mmCIF file of C-alpha atoms in Angstrom:
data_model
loop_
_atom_site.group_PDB
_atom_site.id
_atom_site.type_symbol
_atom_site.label_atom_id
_atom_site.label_comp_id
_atom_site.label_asym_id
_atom_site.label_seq_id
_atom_site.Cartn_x
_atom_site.Cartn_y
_atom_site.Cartn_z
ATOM 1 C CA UNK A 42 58.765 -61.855 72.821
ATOM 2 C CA UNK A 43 62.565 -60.741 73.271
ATOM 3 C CA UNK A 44 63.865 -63.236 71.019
ATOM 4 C CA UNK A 45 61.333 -62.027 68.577
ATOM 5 C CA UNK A 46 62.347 -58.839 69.152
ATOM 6 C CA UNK A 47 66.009 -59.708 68.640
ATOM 7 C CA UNK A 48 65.603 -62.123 65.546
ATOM 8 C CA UNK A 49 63.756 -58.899 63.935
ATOM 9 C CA UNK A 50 66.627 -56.349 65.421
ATOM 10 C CA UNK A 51 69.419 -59.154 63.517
ATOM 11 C CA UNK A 52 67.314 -59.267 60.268
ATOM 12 C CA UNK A 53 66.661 -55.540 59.728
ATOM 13 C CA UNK A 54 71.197 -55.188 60.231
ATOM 14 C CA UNK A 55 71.365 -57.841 57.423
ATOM 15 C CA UNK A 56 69.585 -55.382 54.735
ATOM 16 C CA UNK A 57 72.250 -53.703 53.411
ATOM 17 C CA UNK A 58 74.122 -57.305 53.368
ATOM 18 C CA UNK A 59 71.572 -58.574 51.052
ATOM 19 C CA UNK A 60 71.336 -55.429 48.780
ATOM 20 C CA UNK A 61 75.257 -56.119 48.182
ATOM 21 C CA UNK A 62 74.083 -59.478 47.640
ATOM 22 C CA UNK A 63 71.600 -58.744 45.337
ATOM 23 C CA UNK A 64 73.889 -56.460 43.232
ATOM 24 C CA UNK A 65 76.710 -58.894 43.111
ATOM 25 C CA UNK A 66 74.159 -61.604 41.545
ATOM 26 C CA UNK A 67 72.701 -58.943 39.220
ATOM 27 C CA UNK A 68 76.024 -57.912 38.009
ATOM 28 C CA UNK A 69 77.024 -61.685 37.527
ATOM 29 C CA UNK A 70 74.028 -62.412 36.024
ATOM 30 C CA UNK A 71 74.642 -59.070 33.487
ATOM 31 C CA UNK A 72 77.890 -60.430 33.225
ATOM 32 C CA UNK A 73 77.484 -63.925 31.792
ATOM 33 C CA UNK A 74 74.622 -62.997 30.081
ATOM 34 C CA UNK A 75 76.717 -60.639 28.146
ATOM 35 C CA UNK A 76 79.118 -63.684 27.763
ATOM 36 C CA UNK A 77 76.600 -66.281 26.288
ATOM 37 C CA UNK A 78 74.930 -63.863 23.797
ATOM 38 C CA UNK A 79 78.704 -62.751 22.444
ATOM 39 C CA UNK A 80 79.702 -66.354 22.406
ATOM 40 C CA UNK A 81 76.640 -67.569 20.267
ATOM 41 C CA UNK A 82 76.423 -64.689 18.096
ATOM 42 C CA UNK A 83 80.142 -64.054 16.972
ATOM 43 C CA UNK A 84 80.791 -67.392 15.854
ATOM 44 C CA UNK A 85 78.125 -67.699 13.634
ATOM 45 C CA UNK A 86 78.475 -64.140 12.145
ATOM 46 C CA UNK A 87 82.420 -64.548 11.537
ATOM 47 C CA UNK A 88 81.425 -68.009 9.394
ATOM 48 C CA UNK A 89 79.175 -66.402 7.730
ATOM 49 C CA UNK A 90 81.441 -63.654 7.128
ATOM 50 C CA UNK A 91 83.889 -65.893 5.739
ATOM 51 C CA UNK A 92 81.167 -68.114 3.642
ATOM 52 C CA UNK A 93 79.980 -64.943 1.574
ATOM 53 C CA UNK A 94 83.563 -63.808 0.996
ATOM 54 C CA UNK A 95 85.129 -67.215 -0.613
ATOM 55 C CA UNK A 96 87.694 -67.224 2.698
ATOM 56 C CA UNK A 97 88.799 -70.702 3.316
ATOM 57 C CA UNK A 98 90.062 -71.102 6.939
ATOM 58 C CA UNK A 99 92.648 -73.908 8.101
ATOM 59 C CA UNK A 100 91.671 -75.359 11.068
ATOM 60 C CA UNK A 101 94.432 -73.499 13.040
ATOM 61 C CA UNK A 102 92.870 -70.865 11.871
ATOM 62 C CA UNK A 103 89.530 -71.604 13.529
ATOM 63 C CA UNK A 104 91.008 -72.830 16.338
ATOM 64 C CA UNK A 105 92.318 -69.300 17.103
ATOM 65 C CA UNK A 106 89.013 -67.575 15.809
ATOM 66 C CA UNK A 107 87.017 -69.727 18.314
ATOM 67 C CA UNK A 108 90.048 -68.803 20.996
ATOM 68 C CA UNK A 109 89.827 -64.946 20.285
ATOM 69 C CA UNK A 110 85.699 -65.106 20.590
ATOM 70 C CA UNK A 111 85.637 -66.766 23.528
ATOM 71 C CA UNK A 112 88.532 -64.596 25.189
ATOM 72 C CA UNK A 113 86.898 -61.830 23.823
ATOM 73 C CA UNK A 114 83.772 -62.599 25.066
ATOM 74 C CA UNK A 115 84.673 -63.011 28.318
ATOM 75 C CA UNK A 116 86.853 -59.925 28.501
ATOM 76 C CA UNK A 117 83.762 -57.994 27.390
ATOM 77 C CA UNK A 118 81.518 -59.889 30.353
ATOM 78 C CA UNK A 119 83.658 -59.091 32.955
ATOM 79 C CA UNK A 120 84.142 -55.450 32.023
ATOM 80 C CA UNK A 121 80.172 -54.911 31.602
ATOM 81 C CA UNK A 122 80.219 -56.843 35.411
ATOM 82 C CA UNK A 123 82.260 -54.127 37.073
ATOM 83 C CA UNK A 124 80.517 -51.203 35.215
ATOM 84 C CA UNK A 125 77.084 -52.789 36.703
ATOM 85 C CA UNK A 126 78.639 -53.668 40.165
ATOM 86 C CA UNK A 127 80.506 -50.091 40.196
ATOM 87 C CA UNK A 128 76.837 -48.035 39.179
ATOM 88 C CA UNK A 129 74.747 -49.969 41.851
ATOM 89 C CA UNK A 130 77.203 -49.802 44.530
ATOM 90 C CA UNK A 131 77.829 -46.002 43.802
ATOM 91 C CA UNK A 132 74.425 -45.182 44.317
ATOM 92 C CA UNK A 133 74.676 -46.841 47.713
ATOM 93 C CA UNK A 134 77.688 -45.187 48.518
ATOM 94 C CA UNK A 135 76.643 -41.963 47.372
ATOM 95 C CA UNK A 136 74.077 -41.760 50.120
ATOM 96 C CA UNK A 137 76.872 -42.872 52.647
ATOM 97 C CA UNK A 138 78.328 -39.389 51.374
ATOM 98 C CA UNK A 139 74.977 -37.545 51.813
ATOM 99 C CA UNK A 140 75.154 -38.865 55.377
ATOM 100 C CA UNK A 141 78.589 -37.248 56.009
ATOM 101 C CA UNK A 142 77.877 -34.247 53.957
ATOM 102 C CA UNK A 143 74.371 -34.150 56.341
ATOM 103 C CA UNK A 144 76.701 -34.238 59.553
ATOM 104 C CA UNK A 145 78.780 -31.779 58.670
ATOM 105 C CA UNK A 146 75.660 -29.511 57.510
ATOM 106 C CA UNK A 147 74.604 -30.420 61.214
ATOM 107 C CA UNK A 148 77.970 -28.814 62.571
ATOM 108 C CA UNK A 149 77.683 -25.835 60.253
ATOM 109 C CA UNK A 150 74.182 -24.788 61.055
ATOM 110 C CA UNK A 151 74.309 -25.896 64.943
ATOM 111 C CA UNK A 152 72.319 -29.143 64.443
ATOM 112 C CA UNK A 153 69.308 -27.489 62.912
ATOM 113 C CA UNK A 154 69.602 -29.426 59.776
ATOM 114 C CA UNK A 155 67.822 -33.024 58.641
ATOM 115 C CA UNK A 156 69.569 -35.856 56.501
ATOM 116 C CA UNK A 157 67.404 -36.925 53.675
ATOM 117 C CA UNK A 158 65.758 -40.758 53.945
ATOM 118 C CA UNK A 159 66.612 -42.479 51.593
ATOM 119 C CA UNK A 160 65.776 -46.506 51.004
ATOM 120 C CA UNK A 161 66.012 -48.806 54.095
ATOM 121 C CA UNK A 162 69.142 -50.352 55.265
ATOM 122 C CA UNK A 163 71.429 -49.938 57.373
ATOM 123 C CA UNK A 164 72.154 -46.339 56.109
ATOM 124 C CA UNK A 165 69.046 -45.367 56.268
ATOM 125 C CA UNK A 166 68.706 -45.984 60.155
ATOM 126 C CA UNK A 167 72.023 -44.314 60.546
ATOM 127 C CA UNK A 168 70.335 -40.997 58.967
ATOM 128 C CA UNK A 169 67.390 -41.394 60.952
ATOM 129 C CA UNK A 170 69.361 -41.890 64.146
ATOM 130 C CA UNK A 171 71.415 -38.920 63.445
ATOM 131 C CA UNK A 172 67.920 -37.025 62.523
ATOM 132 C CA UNK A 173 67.047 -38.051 65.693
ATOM 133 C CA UNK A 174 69.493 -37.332 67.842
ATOM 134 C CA UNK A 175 69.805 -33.936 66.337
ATOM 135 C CA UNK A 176 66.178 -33.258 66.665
ATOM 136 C CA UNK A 177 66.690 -34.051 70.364
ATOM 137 C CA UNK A 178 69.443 -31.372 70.622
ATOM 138 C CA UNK A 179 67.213 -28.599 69.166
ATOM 139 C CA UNK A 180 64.522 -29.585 71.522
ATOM 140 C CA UNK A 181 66.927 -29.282 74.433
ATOM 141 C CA UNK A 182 68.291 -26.138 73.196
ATOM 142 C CA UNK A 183 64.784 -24.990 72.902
ATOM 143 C CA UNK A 184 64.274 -26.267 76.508
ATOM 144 C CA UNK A 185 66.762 -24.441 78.099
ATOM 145 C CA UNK A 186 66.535 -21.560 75.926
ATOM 146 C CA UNK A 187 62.607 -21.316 77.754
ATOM 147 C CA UNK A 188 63.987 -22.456 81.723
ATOM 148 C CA UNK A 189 66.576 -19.583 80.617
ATOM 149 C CA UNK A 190 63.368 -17.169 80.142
ATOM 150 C CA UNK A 191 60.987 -18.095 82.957
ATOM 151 C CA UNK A 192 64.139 -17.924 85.130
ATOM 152 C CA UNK A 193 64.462 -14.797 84.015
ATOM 153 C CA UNK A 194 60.766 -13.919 84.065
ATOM 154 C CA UNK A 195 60.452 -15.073 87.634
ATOM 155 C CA UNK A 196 63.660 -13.021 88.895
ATOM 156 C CA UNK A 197 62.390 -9.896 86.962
ATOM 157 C CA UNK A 198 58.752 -10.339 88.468
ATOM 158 C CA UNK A 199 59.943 -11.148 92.006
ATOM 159 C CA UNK A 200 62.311 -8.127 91.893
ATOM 160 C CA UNK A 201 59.183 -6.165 90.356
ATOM 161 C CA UNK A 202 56.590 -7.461 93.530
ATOM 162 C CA UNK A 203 59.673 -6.879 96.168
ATOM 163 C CA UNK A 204 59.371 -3.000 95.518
ATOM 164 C CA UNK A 205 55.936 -2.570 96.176
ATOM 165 C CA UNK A 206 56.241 -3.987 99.941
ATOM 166 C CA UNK A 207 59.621 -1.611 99.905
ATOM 167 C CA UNK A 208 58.260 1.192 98.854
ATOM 168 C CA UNK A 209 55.846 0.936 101.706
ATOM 169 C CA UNK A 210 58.288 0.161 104.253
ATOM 170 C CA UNK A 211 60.132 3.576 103.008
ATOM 171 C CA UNK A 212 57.158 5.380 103.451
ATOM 172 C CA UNK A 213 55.817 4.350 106.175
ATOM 173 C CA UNK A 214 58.952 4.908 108.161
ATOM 174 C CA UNK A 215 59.372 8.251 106.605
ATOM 175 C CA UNK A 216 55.655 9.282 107.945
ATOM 176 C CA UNK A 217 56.533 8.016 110.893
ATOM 177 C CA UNK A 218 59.979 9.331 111.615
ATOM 178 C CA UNK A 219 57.963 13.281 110.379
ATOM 179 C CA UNK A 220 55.472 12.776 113.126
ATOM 180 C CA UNK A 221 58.185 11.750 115.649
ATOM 181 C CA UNK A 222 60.411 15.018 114.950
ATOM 182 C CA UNK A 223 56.933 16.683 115.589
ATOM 183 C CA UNK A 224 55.737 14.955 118.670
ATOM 184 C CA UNK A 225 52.427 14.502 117.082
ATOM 185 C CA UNK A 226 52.252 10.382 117.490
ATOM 186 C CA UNK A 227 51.259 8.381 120.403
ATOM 187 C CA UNK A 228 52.257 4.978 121.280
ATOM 188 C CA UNK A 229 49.386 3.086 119.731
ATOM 189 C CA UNK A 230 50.290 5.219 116.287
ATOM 190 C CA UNK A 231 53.405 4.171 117.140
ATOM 191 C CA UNK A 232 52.357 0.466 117.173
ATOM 192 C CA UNK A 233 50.518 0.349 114.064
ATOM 193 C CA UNK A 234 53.083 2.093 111.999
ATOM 194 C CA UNK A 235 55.764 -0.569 113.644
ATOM 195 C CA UNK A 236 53.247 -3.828 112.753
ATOM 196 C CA UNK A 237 52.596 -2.492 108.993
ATOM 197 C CA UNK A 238 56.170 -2.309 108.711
ATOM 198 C CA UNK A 239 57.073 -5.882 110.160
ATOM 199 C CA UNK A 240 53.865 -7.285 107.768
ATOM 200 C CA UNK A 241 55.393 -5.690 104.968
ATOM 201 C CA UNK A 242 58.994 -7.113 105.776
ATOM 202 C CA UNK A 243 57.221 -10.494 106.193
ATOM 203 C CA UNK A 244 55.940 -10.338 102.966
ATOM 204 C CA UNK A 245 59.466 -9.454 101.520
ATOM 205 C CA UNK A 246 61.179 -12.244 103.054
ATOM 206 C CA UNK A 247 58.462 -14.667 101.687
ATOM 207 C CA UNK A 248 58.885 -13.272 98.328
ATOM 208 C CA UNK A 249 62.526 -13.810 98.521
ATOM 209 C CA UNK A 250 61.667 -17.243 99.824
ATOM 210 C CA UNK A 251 59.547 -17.983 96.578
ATOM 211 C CA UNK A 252 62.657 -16.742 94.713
ATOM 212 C CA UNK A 253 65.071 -19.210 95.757
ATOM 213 C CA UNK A 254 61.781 -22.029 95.997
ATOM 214 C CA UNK A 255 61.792 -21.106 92.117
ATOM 215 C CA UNK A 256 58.286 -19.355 92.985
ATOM 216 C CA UNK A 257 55.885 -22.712 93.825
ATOM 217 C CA UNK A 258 52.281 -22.737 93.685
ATOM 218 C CA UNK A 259 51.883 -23.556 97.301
ATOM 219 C CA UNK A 260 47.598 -23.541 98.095
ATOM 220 C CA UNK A 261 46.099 -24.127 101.388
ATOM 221 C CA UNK A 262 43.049 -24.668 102.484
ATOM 222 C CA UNK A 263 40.860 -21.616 103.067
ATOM 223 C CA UNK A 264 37.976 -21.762 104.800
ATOM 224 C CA UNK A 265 36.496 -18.401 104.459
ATOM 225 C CA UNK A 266 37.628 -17.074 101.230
ATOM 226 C CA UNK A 267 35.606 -14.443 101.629
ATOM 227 C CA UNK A 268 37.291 -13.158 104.471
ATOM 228 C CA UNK A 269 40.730 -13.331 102.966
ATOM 229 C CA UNK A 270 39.710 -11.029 100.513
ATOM 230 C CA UNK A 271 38.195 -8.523 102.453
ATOM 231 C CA UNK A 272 41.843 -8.461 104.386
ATOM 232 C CA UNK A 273 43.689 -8.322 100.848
ATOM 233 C CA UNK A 274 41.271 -5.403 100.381
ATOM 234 C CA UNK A 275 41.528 -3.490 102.981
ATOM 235 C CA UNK A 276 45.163 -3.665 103.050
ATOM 236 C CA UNK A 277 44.636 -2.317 99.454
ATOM 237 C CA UNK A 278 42.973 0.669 100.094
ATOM 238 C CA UNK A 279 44.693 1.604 103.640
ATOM 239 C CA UNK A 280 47.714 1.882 101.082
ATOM 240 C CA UNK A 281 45.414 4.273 98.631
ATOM 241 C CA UNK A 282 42.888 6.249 100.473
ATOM 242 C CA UNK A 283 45.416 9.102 101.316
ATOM 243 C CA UNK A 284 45.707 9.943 97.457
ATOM 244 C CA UNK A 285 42.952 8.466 96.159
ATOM 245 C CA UNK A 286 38.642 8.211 96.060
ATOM 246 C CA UNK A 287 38.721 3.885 96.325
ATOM 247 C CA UNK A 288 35.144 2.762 95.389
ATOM 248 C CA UNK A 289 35.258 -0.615 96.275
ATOM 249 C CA UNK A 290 31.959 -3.417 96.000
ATOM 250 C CA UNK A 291 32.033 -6.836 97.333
ATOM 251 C CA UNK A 292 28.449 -7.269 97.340
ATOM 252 C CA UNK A 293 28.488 -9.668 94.289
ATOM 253 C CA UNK A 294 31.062 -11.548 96.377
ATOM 254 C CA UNK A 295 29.839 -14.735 97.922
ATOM 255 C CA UNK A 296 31.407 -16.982 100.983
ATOM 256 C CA UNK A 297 33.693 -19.600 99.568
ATOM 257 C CA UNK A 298 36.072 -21.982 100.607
ATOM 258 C CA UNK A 299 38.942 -23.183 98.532
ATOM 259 C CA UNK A 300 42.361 -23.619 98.133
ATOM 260 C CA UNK A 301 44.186 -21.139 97.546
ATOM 261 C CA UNK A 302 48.150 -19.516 97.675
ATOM 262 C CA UNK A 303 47.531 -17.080 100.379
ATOM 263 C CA UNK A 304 50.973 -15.023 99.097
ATOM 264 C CA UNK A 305 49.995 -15.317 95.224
ATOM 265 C CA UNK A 306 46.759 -13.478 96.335
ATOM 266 C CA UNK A 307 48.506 -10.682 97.622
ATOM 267 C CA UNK A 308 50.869 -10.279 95.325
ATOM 268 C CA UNK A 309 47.778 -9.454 92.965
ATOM 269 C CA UNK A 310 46.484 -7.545 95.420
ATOM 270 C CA UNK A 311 50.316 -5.435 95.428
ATOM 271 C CA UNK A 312 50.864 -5.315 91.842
ATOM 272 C CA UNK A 313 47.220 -3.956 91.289
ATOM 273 C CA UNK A 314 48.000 -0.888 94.028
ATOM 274 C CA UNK A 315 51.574 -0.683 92.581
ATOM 275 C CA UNK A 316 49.789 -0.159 89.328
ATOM 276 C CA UNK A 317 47.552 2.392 90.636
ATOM 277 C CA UNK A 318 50.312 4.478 92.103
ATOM 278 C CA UNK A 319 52.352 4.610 89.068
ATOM 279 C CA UNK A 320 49.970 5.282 86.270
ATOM 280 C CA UNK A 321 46.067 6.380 88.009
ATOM 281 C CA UNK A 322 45.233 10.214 87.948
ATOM 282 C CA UNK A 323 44.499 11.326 91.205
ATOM 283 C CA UNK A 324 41.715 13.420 90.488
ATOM 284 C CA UNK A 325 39.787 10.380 89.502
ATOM 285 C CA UNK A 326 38.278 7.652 91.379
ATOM 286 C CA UNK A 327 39.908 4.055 91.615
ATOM 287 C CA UNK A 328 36.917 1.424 91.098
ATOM 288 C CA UNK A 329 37.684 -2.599 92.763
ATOM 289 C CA UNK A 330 34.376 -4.921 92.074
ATOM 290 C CA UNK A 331 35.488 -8.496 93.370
ATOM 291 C CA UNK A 332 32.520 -11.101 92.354
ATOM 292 C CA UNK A 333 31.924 -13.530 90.358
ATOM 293 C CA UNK A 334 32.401 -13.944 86.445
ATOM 294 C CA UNK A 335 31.558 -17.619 84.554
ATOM 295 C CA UNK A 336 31.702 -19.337 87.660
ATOM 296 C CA UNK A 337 35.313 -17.894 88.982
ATOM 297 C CA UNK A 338 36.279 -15.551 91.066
ATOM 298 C CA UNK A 339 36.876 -11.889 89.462
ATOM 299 C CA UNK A 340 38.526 -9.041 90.605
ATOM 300 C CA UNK A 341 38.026 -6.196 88.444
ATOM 301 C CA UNK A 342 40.003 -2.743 88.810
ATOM 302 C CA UNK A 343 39.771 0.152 86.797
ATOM 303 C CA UNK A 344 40.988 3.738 87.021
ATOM 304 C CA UNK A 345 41.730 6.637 84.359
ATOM 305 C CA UNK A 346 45.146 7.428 83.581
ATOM 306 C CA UNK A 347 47.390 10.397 83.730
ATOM 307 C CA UNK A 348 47.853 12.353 81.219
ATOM 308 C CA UNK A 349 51.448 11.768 81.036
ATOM 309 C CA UNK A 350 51.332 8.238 82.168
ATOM 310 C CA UNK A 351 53.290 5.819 80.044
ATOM 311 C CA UNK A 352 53.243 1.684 80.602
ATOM 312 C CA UNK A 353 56.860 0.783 80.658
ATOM 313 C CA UNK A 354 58.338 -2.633 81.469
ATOM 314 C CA UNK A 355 57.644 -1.968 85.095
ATOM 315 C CA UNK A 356 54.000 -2.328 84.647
ATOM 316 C CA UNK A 357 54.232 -5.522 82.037
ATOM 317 C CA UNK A 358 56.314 -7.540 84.462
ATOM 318 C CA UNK A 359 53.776 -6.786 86.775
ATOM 319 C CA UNK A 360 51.157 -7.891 84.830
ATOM 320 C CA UNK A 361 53.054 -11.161 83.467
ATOM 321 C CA UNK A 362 53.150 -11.550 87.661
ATOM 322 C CA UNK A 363 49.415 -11.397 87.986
ATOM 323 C CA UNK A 364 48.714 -13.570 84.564
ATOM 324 C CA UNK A 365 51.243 -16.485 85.717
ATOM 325 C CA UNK A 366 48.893 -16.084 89.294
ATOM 326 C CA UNK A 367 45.817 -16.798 87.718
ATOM 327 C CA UNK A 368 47.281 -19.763 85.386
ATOM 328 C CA UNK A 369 47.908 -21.670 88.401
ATOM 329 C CA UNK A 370 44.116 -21.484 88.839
ATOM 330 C CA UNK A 371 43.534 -22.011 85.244
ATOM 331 C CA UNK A 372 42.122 -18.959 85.116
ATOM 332 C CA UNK A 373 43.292 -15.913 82.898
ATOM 333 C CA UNK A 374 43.907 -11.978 83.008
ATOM 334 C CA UNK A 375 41.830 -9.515 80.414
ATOM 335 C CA UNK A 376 42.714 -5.904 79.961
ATOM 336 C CA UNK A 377 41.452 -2.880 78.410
ATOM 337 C CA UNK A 378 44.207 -0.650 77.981
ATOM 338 C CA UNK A 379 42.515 2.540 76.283
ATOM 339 C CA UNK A 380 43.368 6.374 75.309
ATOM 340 C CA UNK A 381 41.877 7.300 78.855
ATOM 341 C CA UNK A 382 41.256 4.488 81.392
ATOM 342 C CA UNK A 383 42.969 1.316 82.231
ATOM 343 C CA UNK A 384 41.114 -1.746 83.259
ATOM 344 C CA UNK A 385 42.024 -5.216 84.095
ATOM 345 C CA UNK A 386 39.806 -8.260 84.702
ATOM 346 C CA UNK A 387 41.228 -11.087 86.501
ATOM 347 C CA UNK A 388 39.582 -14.690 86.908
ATOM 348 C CA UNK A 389 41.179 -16.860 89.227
ATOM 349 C CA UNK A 390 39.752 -20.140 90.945
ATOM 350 C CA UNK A 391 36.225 -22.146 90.239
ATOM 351 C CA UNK A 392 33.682 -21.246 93.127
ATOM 352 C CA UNK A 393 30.631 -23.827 93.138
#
């Protein structure tokens, strides 16, 4: 099979040898063509010449007739044999120049640029190499250019889910350092204030951790899914209730087990109370239905807006967050961003 392989690979480099080949013999051929037909005609046509016009020729004279026609002759051949060989080559050299004028095209426009194909030799695999290589350049650049973007993405959404655990850890310790100055706390207070802090400190180092992990989908086995989400949940609305009227049904959600990233869940879970305290009026309740939706899980929120709420970047790296989530599930994100309410539909993993 190699030697196939290599007998073909030695043939297909001998193309252009045989096109120069070819046009020699066609030139030659052209050539004493040209030569032959001058030789037989002339003669005849000078004798004739001579015949009609009473011109008697001594034999000298013919001698050097026949000389001049054959010299002639030849002269003419070899002239019309380098015009020939000179045309044919120059159209195969002309593409040699299309190649360079292509590479330099390729410099020029940062090697989005493609060589024209022309016939199939030697030059022609040169152009499509060159095609080739320059079409792998733009798909590297392209490649990067994206690993630039999710880098960035993944920084930017990181940063965005490390304020949310933050923010809590600020207020918490503010609530707690009010109710110190006022002596109104007692040690189990005390306790719970301290653990919420440390949970939400956990969950900042672990979102730093993703950051520098370059944010892997890391799924465990869960045996009672249910009960995870009922934590995620109640976290939730411990975080809400002071500001807020949470209505919050689980009845449609069953008992599952599954995989599942335990710290991609609650990010969802922060980005969707983040949301809420950014952008939800507070005279208005805050709905969460978690149940099922075409065989996935579904967690639903939805909440009317202020009136002077406007969705800035904040809130669409969020979101970009909680739709790269629910990819790793295959699932997907919906939302209804109206004049009044804001509602978001998100379907993560397959429950059987």
């Amino acid at each position: 099979m190699k030697s196939v392989l290599k007998e073909t690979g030695r043939q297909a480099n001998q193309k252009l040898s045989r096109e120069i080949l070819l046009i020699f013999l066609i030139s030659v051929a052209t050539g004493l063509a040209t030569y032959f037909f001058l030789l037989s005609m002339a003669g005849p046509i000078v004798w004739n010449y001579c015949e009609e016009n009473h011109i008697v020729l001594t034999e000298m004279q013919q001698i050097d007739i026949d000389y001049f026609i054959q010299n002639g002759s030849l002269l003419i051949a070899v002239l019309l044999f380098l015009l020939v060989f000179l045309i044919l080559m120059g159209r195969k050299l002309s593409y040699l120049q299309t190649i360079l004028n292509g590479i330099d095209a390729l410099r020029i426009h940062h090697m989005d640029y493609s060589i024209p194909i022309e016939g199939d030799n030697e030059f022609t695999e040169l152009a499509r190499s060159i095609n080739y290589l320059s079409k792998t350049e733009r798909e590297l650049d392209e490649k990067e250019k994206q690993l630039k973007q999710e880098r960035e993405l993944l920084i930017r959404a990181l940063s965005h889910d490390i304020r949310t655990p933050l923010t809590s850890i600020r207020s918490y310790s503010e609530l707690m350092a009010g109710k110190l100055e006022c002596g109104d706390i007692n040690g189990e207070e005390l306790k719970e204030y301290v653990s919420l802090m440390r949970r939400k400190a956990d969950q900042m180092k672990e979102l730093t951790d993703q950051l520098l992990e370059n944010n892997r989908h890391r799924p465990e086995q869960i045996e009672d899914g249910k009960f995870l989400v009922e934590q995620l949940v109640l976290e939730w609305e411990e975080l809400l209730e002071d500001r807020y009227d949470c209505n919050i049904d689980l009845t449609e959600c069953p008992t599952f087990a599954a995989e599942i990233d335990i710290r991609g869940f609650q990010r969802i879970f922060d980005n969707l109370h983040s949301n809420i305290e950014k952008y939800a009026d507070e005279n208005a309740p805050v709905e969460l239905i978690i149940g099922v939706t075409d065989g996935r899980l579904c967690i639903r929120q939805k909440n009317k807006k202020k009136k002077d709420a406007v969705y800035v970047e904040s809130h669409q790296i969020g979101l970009l967050s909680i739709k790269s989530i629910a990819g790793n599930y295959g699932g997907s994100v919906i939302v209804r961003n109206e004049e009044e309410t804001f509602e978001i539909r998100i379907l993560l993993l397959e429950i059987s």
